[in-house]
Coordinates of C-alpha atoms and ligand atoms in Angstrom, one line a residue:
X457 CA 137.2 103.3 132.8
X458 CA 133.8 104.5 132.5
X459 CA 131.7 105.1 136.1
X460 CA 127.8 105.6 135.7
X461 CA 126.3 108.6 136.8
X462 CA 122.7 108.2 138.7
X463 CA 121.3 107.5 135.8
X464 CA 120.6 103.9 134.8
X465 CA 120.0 102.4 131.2
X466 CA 116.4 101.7 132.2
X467 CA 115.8 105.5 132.7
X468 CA 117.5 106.2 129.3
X469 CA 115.2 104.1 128.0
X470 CA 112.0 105.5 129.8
X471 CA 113.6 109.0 128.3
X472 CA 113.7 107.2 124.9
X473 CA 109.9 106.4 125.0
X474 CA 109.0 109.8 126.0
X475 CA 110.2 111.1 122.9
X476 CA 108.5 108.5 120.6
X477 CA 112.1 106.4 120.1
X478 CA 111.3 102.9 119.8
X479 CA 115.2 102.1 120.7
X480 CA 118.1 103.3 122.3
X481 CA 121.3 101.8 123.5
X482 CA 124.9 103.5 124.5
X483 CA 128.2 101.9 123.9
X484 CA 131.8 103.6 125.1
X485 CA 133.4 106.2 122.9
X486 CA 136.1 104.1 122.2
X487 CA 137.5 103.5 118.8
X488 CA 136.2 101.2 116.3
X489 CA 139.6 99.4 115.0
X490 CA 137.7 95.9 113.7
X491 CA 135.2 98.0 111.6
X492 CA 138.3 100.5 110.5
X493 CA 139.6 97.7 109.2
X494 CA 137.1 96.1 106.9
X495 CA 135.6 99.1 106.1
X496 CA 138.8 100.2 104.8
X497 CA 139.7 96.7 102.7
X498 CA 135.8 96.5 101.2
X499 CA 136.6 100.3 100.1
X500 CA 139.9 99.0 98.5
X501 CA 137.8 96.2 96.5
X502 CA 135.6 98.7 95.6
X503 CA 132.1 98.0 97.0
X504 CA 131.3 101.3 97.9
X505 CA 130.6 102.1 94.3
X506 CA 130.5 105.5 93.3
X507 CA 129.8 106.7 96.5
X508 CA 132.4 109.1 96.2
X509 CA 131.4 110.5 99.9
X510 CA 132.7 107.2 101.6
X511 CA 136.6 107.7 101.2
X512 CA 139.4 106.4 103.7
X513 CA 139.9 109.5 105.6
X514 CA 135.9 109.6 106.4
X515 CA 136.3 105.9 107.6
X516 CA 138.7 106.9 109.5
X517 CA 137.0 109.7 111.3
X518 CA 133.9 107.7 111.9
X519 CA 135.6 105.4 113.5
X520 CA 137.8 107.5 116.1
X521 CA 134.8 109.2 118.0
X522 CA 137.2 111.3 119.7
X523 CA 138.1 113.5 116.7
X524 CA 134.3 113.6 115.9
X525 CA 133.9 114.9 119.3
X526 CA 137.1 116.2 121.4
X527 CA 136.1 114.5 125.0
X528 CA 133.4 112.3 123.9
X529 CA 132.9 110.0 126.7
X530 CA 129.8 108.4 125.5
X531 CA 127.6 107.5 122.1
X532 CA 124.0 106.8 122.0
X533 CA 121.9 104.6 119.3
X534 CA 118.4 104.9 118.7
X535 CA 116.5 103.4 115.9
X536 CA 113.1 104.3 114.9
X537 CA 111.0 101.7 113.1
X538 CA 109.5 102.2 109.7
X539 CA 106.9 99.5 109.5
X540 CA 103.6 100.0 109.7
X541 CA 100.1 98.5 107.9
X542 CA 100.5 99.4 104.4
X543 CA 97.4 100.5 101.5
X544 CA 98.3 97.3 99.1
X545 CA 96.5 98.5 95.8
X546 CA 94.5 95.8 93.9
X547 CA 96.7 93.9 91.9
X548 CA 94.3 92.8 89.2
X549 CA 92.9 96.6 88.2
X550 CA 95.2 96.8 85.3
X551 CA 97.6 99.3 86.2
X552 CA 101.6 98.8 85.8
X553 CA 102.7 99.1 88.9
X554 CA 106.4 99.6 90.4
X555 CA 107.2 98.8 93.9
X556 CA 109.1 100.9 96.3
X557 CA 111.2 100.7 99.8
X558 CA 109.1 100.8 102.7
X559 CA 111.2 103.4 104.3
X560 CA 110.9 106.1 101.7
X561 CA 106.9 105.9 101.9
X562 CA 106.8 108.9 103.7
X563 CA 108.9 111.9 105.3
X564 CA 112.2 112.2 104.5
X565 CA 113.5 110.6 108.1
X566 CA 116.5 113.0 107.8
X567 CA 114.7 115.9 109.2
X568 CA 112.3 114.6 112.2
X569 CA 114.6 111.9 113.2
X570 CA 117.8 114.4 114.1
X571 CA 114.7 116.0 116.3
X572 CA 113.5 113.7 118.4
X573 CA 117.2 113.1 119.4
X574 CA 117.4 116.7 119.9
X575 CA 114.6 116.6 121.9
X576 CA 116.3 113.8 124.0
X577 CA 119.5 115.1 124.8
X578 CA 117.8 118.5 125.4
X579 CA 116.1 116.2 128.6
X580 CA 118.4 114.6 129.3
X581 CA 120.5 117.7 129.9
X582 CA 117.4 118.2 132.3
X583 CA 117.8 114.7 134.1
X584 CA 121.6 114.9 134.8
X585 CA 122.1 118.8 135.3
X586 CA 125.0 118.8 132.8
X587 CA 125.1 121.2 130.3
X588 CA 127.3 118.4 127.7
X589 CA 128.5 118.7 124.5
X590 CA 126.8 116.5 121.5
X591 CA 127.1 115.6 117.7
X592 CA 123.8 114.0 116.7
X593 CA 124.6 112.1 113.0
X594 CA 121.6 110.8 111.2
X595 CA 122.8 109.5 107.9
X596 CA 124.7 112.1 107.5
X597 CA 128.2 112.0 109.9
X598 CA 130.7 110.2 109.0
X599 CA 129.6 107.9 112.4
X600 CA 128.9 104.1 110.8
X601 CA 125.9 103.9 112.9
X602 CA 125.5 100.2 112.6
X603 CA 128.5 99.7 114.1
X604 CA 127.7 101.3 116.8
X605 CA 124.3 99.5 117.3
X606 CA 126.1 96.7 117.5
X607 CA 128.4 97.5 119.8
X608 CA 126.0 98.9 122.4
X609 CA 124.3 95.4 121.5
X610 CA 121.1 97.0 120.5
X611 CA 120.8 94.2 117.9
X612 CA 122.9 92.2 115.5
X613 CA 124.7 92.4 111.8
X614 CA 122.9 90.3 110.0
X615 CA 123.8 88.6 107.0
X616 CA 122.1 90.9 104.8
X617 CA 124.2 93.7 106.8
X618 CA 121.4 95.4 108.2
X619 CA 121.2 96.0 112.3
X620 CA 118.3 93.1 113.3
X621 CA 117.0 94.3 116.3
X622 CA 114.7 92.1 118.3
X623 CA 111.3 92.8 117.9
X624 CA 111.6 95.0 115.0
X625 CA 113.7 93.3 113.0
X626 CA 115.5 95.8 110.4
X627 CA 113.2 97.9 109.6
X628 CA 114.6 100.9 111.5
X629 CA 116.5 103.6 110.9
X630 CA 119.2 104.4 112.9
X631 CA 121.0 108.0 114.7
X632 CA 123.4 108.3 116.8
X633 CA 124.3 111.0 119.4
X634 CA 128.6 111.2 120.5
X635 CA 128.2 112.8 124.1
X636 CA 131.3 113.9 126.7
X637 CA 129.8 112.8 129.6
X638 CA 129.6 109.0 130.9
X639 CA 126.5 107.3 130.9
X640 CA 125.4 103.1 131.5
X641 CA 126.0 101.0 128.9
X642 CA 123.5 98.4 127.6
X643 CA 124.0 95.0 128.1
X644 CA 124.7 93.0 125.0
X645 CA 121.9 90.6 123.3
X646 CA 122.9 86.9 122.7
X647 CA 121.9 86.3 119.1
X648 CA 123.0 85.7 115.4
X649 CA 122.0 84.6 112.3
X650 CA 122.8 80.9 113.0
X651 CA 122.5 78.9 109.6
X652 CA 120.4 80.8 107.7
X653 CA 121.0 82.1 104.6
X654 CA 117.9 83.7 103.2
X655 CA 118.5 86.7 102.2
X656 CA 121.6 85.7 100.3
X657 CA 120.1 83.3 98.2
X658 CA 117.2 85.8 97.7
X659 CA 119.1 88.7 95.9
X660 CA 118.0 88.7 92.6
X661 CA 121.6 90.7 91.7
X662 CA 124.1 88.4 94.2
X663 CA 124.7 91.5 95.8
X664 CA 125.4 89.9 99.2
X665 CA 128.9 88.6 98.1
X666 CA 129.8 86.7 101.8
X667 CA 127.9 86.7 104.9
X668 CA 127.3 90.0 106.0
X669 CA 129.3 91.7 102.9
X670 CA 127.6 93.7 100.1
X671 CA 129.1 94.6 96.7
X672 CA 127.1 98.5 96.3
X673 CA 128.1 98.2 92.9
X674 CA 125.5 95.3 92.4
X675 CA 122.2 96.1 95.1
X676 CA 119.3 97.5 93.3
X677 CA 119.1 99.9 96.5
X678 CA 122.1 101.3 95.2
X679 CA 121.2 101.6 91.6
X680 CA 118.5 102.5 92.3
X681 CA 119.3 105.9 94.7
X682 CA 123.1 106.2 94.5
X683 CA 124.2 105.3 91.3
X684 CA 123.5 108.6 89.1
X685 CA 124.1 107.7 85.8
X686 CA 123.4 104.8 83.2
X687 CA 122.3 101.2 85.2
X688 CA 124.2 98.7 84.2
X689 CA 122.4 97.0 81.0
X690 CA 123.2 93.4 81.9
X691 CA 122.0 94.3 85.6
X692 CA 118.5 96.0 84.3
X693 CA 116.5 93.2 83.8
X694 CA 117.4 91.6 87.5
X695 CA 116.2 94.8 89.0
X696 CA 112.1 93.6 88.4
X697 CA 110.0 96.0 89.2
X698 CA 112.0 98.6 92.0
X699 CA 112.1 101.9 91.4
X700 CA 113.2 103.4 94.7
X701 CA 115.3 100.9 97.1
X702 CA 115.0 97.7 97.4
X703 CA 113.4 95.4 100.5
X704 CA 114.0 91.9 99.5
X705 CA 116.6 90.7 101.5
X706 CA 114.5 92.6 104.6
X707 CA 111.1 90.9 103.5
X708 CA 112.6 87.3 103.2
X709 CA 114.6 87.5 106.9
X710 CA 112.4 85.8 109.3
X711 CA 113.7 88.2 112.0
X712 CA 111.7 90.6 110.3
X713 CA 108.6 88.5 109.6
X714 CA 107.9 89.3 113.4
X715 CA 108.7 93.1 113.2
X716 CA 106.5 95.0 115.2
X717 CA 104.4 97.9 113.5
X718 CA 104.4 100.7 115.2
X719 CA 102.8 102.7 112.2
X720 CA 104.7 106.2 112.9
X721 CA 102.8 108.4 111.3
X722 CA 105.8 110.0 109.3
X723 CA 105.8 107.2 107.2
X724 CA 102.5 107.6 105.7
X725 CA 102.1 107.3 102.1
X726 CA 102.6 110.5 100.5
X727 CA 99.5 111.3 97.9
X728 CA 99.4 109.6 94.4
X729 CA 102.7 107.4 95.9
X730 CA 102.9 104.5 97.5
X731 CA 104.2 100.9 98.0
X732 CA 102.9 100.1 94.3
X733 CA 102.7 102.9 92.5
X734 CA 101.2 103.3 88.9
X735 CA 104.8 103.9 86.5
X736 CA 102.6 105.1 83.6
X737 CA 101.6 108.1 85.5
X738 CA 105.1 108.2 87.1
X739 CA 106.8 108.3 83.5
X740 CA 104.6 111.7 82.4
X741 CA 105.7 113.2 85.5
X742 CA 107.4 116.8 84.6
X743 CA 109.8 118.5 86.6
X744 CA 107.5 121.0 88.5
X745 CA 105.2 117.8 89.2
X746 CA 108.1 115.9 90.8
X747 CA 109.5 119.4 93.3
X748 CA 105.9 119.2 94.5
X749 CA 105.3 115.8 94.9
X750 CA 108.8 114.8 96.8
X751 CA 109.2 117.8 98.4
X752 CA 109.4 116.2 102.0
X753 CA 110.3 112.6 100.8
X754 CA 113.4 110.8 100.5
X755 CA 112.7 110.1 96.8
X756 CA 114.1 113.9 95.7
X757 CA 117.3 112.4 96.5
X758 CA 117.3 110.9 92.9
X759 CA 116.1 113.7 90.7
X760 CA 113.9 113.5 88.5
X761 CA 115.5 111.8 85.7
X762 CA 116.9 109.5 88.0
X763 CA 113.8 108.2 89.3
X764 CA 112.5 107.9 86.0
X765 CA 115.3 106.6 84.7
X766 CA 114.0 103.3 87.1
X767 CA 110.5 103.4 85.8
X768 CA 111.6 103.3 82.3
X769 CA 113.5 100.2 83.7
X770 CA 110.7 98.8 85.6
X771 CA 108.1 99.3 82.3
X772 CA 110.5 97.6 80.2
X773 CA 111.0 94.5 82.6
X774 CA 107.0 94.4 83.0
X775 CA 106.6 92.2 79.8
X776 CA 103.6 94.6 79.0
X777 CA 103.3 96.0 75.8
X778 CA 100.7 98.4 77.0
X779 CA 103.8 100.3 77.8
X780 CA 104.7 101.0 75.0
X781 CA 102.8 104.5 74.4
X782 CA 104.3 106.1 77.2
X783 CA 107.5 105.0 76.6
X784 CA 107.8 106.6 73.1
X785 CA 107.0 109.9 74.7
X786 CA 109.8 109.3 76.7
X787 CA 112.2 109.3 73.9
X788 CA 111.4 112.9 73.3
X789 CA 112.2 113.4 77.2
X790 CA 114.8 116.5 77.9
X791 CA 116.8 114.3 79.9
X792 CA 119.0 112.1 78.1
X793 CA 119.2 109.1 80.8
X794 CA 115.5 109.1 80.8
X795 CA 115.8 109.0 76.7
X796 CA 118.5 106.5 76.6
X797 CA 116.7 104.0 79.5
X798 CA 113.2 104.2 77.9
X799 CA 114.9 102.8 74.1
X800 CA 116.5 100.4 76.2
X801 CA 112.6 99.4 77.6
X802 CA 110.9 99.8 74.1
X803 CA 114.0 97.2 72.9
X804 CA 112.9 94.8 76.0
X805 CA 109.3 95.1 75.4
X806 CA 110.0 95.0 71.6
X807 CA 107.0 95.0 68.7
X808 CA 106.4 97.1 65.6
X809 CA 105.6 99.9 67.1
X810 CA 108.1 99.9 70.0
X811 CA 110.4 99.5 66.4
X812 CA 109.4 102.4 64.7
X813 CA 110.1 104.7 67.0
X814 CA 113.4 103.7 67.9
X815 CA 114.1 103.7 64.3
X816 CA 112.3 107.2 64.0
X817 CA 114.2 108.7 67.4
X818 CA 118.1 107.3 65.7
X819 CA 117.1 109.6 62.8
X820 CA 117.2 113.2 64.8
X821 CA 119.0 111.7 68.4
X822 CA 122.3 114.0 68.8
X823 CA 123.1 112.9 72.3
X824 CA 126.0 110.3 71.5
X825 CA 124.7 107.9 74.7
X826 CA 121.2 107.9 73.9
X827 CA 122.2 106.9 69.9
X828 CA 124.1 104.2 71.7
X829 CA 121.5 103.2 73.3
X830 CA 118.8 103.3 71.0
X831 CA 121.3 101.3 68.5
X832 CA 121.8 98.3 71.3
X833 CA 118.1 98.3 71.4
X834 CA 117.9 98.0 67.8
X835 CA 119.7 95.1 67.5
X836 CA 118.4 92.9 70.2
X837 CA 114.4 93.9 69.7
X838 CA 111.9 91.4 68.6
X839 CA 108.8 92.0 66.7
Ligands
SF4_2291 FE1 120.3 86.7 108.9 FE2 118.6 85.0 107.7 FE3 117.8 87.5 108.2 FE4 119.7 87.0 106.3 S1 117.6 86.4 106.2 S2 119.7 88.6 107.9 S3 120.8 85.3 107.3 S4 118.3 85.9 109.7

């Protein structure tokens, strides 16, 4: 059984403060059968997608904290809030916009997230005089970090499977830190979803199959960022106007309504980027242009031609032939996903010219997916 040192949890959290963490809350080091267990069935229907990294032996080790960390005794859970006032563009000055995830805004949280909890256990090494071991995970362990905010009681699954955590809602991101010494655990919140069902209803793609379950294969987030080659073509016109992440089951929870905003600056918006940002401009965007761009941001994560594989998407659900143009040029693109996604948008937005140059592109097209493509478009366009 676990004994608490001097410290208490209200010093922890003091400690958290300190080192600009909104959150922190520590749970045992004890297994995690439950989530073993339905982690391992949704992996056996398949929801994980083609996220090839999620396999049973990883949910395995994330669950059994003491082959993560030989000794651990003790994890922590801290969650760092993304929200903050954001630079909404004029909507009526003509430009096609796309919208983007609030968390991938600014910084890549990766990086100066794993600090901060560095920079926590390096004091609290100070505070307790024990020189302890540590695994931090930030996304990136095979730790299922939700669970573990929930069982340190941080906050609660909610429906839409994000942690809602009072006062901020779920717009935080979470990392964990396994430690081998004891420390006091928090004390568990009293709350749930109740009856509500918002976010559910809200998916435009049904991605939230149950309460609390999500099918990867059909969240935009996931198409979006994860998903690396062709979208789905009966799934691209429910995907709006995303291009990097989705927030909708976030913006219609009413837990998150009353998020605080704690406007860290890491998530400012990175130059010529944004909440809205202007596709047209995004679609002429060459390699070199993108490296600099997304350097620090979560956004490199797709490439290139994955990210404008979703603006290609985006201009063809717009409904605006103005388009058009820029979407021609990207039929001569060097990636193929980008070609075969913007005949796909040229067949949604349709029109003579939008015709022409599908019919030109079929004539020298070698890539066998991009001829497919083009073809589809072909036979469904209107004029
Ligand atoms: Fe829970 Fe309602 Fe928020 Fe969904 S929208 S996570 S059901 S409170």
């Amino acid at each position: 059984m676990q004994t608490s040192l001097v410290l208490t949890i209200e010093d922890i959290k003091k400690l958290a403060t300190e080192c600009s963490l909104d959150v922190v809350g520590v749970t045992s080091a004890d297994s995690f059968d439950d989530v073993r267990q339905i982690y391992l069935e949704r992996y056996a229907k398949g929801y994980f997608g083609e996220m090839r990294w999620i396999t049973p032996e990883r949910i395995n080790l994330g669950c059994s904290p003491q082959d993560m960390l030989p000794g651990a005794r003790s994890i922590l859970v801290f969650a760092y809030s993304y929200l903050r006032d954001s630079n909404v563009p004029n909507e009526n000055d003509g430009v096609i916009r796309g919208r983007v995830a609030r968390y991938a805004l600014g910084e890549d949280y990766h990086y100066f997230l794993k600090e901060k909890i560095e920079l926590f256990l390096d004091k609290l090494k100070v505070i307790t005089g024990k020189d302890f071991a540590s695994r931090i995970s930030v996304d990136s362990g095979p730790v299922i970090d939700r669970a573990v905010a929930a069982r340190a009681g941080v906050g609660w699954y909610g429906k839409n499977t994000n942690i809602l955590i009072p006062g901020y809602g779920s717009w935080v991101l979470l990392g964990t830190a396994l430690v081998d010494i004891d420390l006091p655990l928090s004390s568990h919140i009293r709350k749930s979803c109740g009856s509500c069902t918002r976010c559910i209803s809200a998916c435009p793609t049904g991605a939230l199959v149950a309460p609390g379950v999500l099918d990867s294969r059909r969240c935009i987030s996931y198409l979006t960022i994860e998903l690396k080659g062709p979208i789905p073509r009966d799934l691209r016109p429910l995907i709006g106007d995303w291009i990097f992440g989705c927030d909708i089951c976030q913006e219609v929870c009413p837990v998150n309504i009353k998020g605080k905003k704690p406007n860290h600056p890491e998530f400012s918006d990175l130059p010529g980027w944004g909440h809205r940002p202007d596709l047209v401009s995004l679609m002429r965007m060459t390699e070199d242009e993108f490296r600099n761009k997304f350097r620090r941001s979560p956004v490199k994560r797709t490439k290139r031609r994955g990210l404008l594989r979703n603006v290609a998407v985006a201009l063809g659900n717009s409904g605006d032939r103005r388009a058009v143009p820029v979407l021609v040029e990207a039929l001569s693109d060097h990636e193929p996903l980008v070609r075969g996604h913007a005949a796909w948008a040229l067949g949604r937005l349709g029109g003579s010219e939008a015709k022409y140059a599908l019919e030109s592109r079929l004539q020298i097209e070698e890539d066998s997916y991009v001829r497919e493509e083009i073809q589809l478009a072909l036979d469904e366009i209107e004029v």
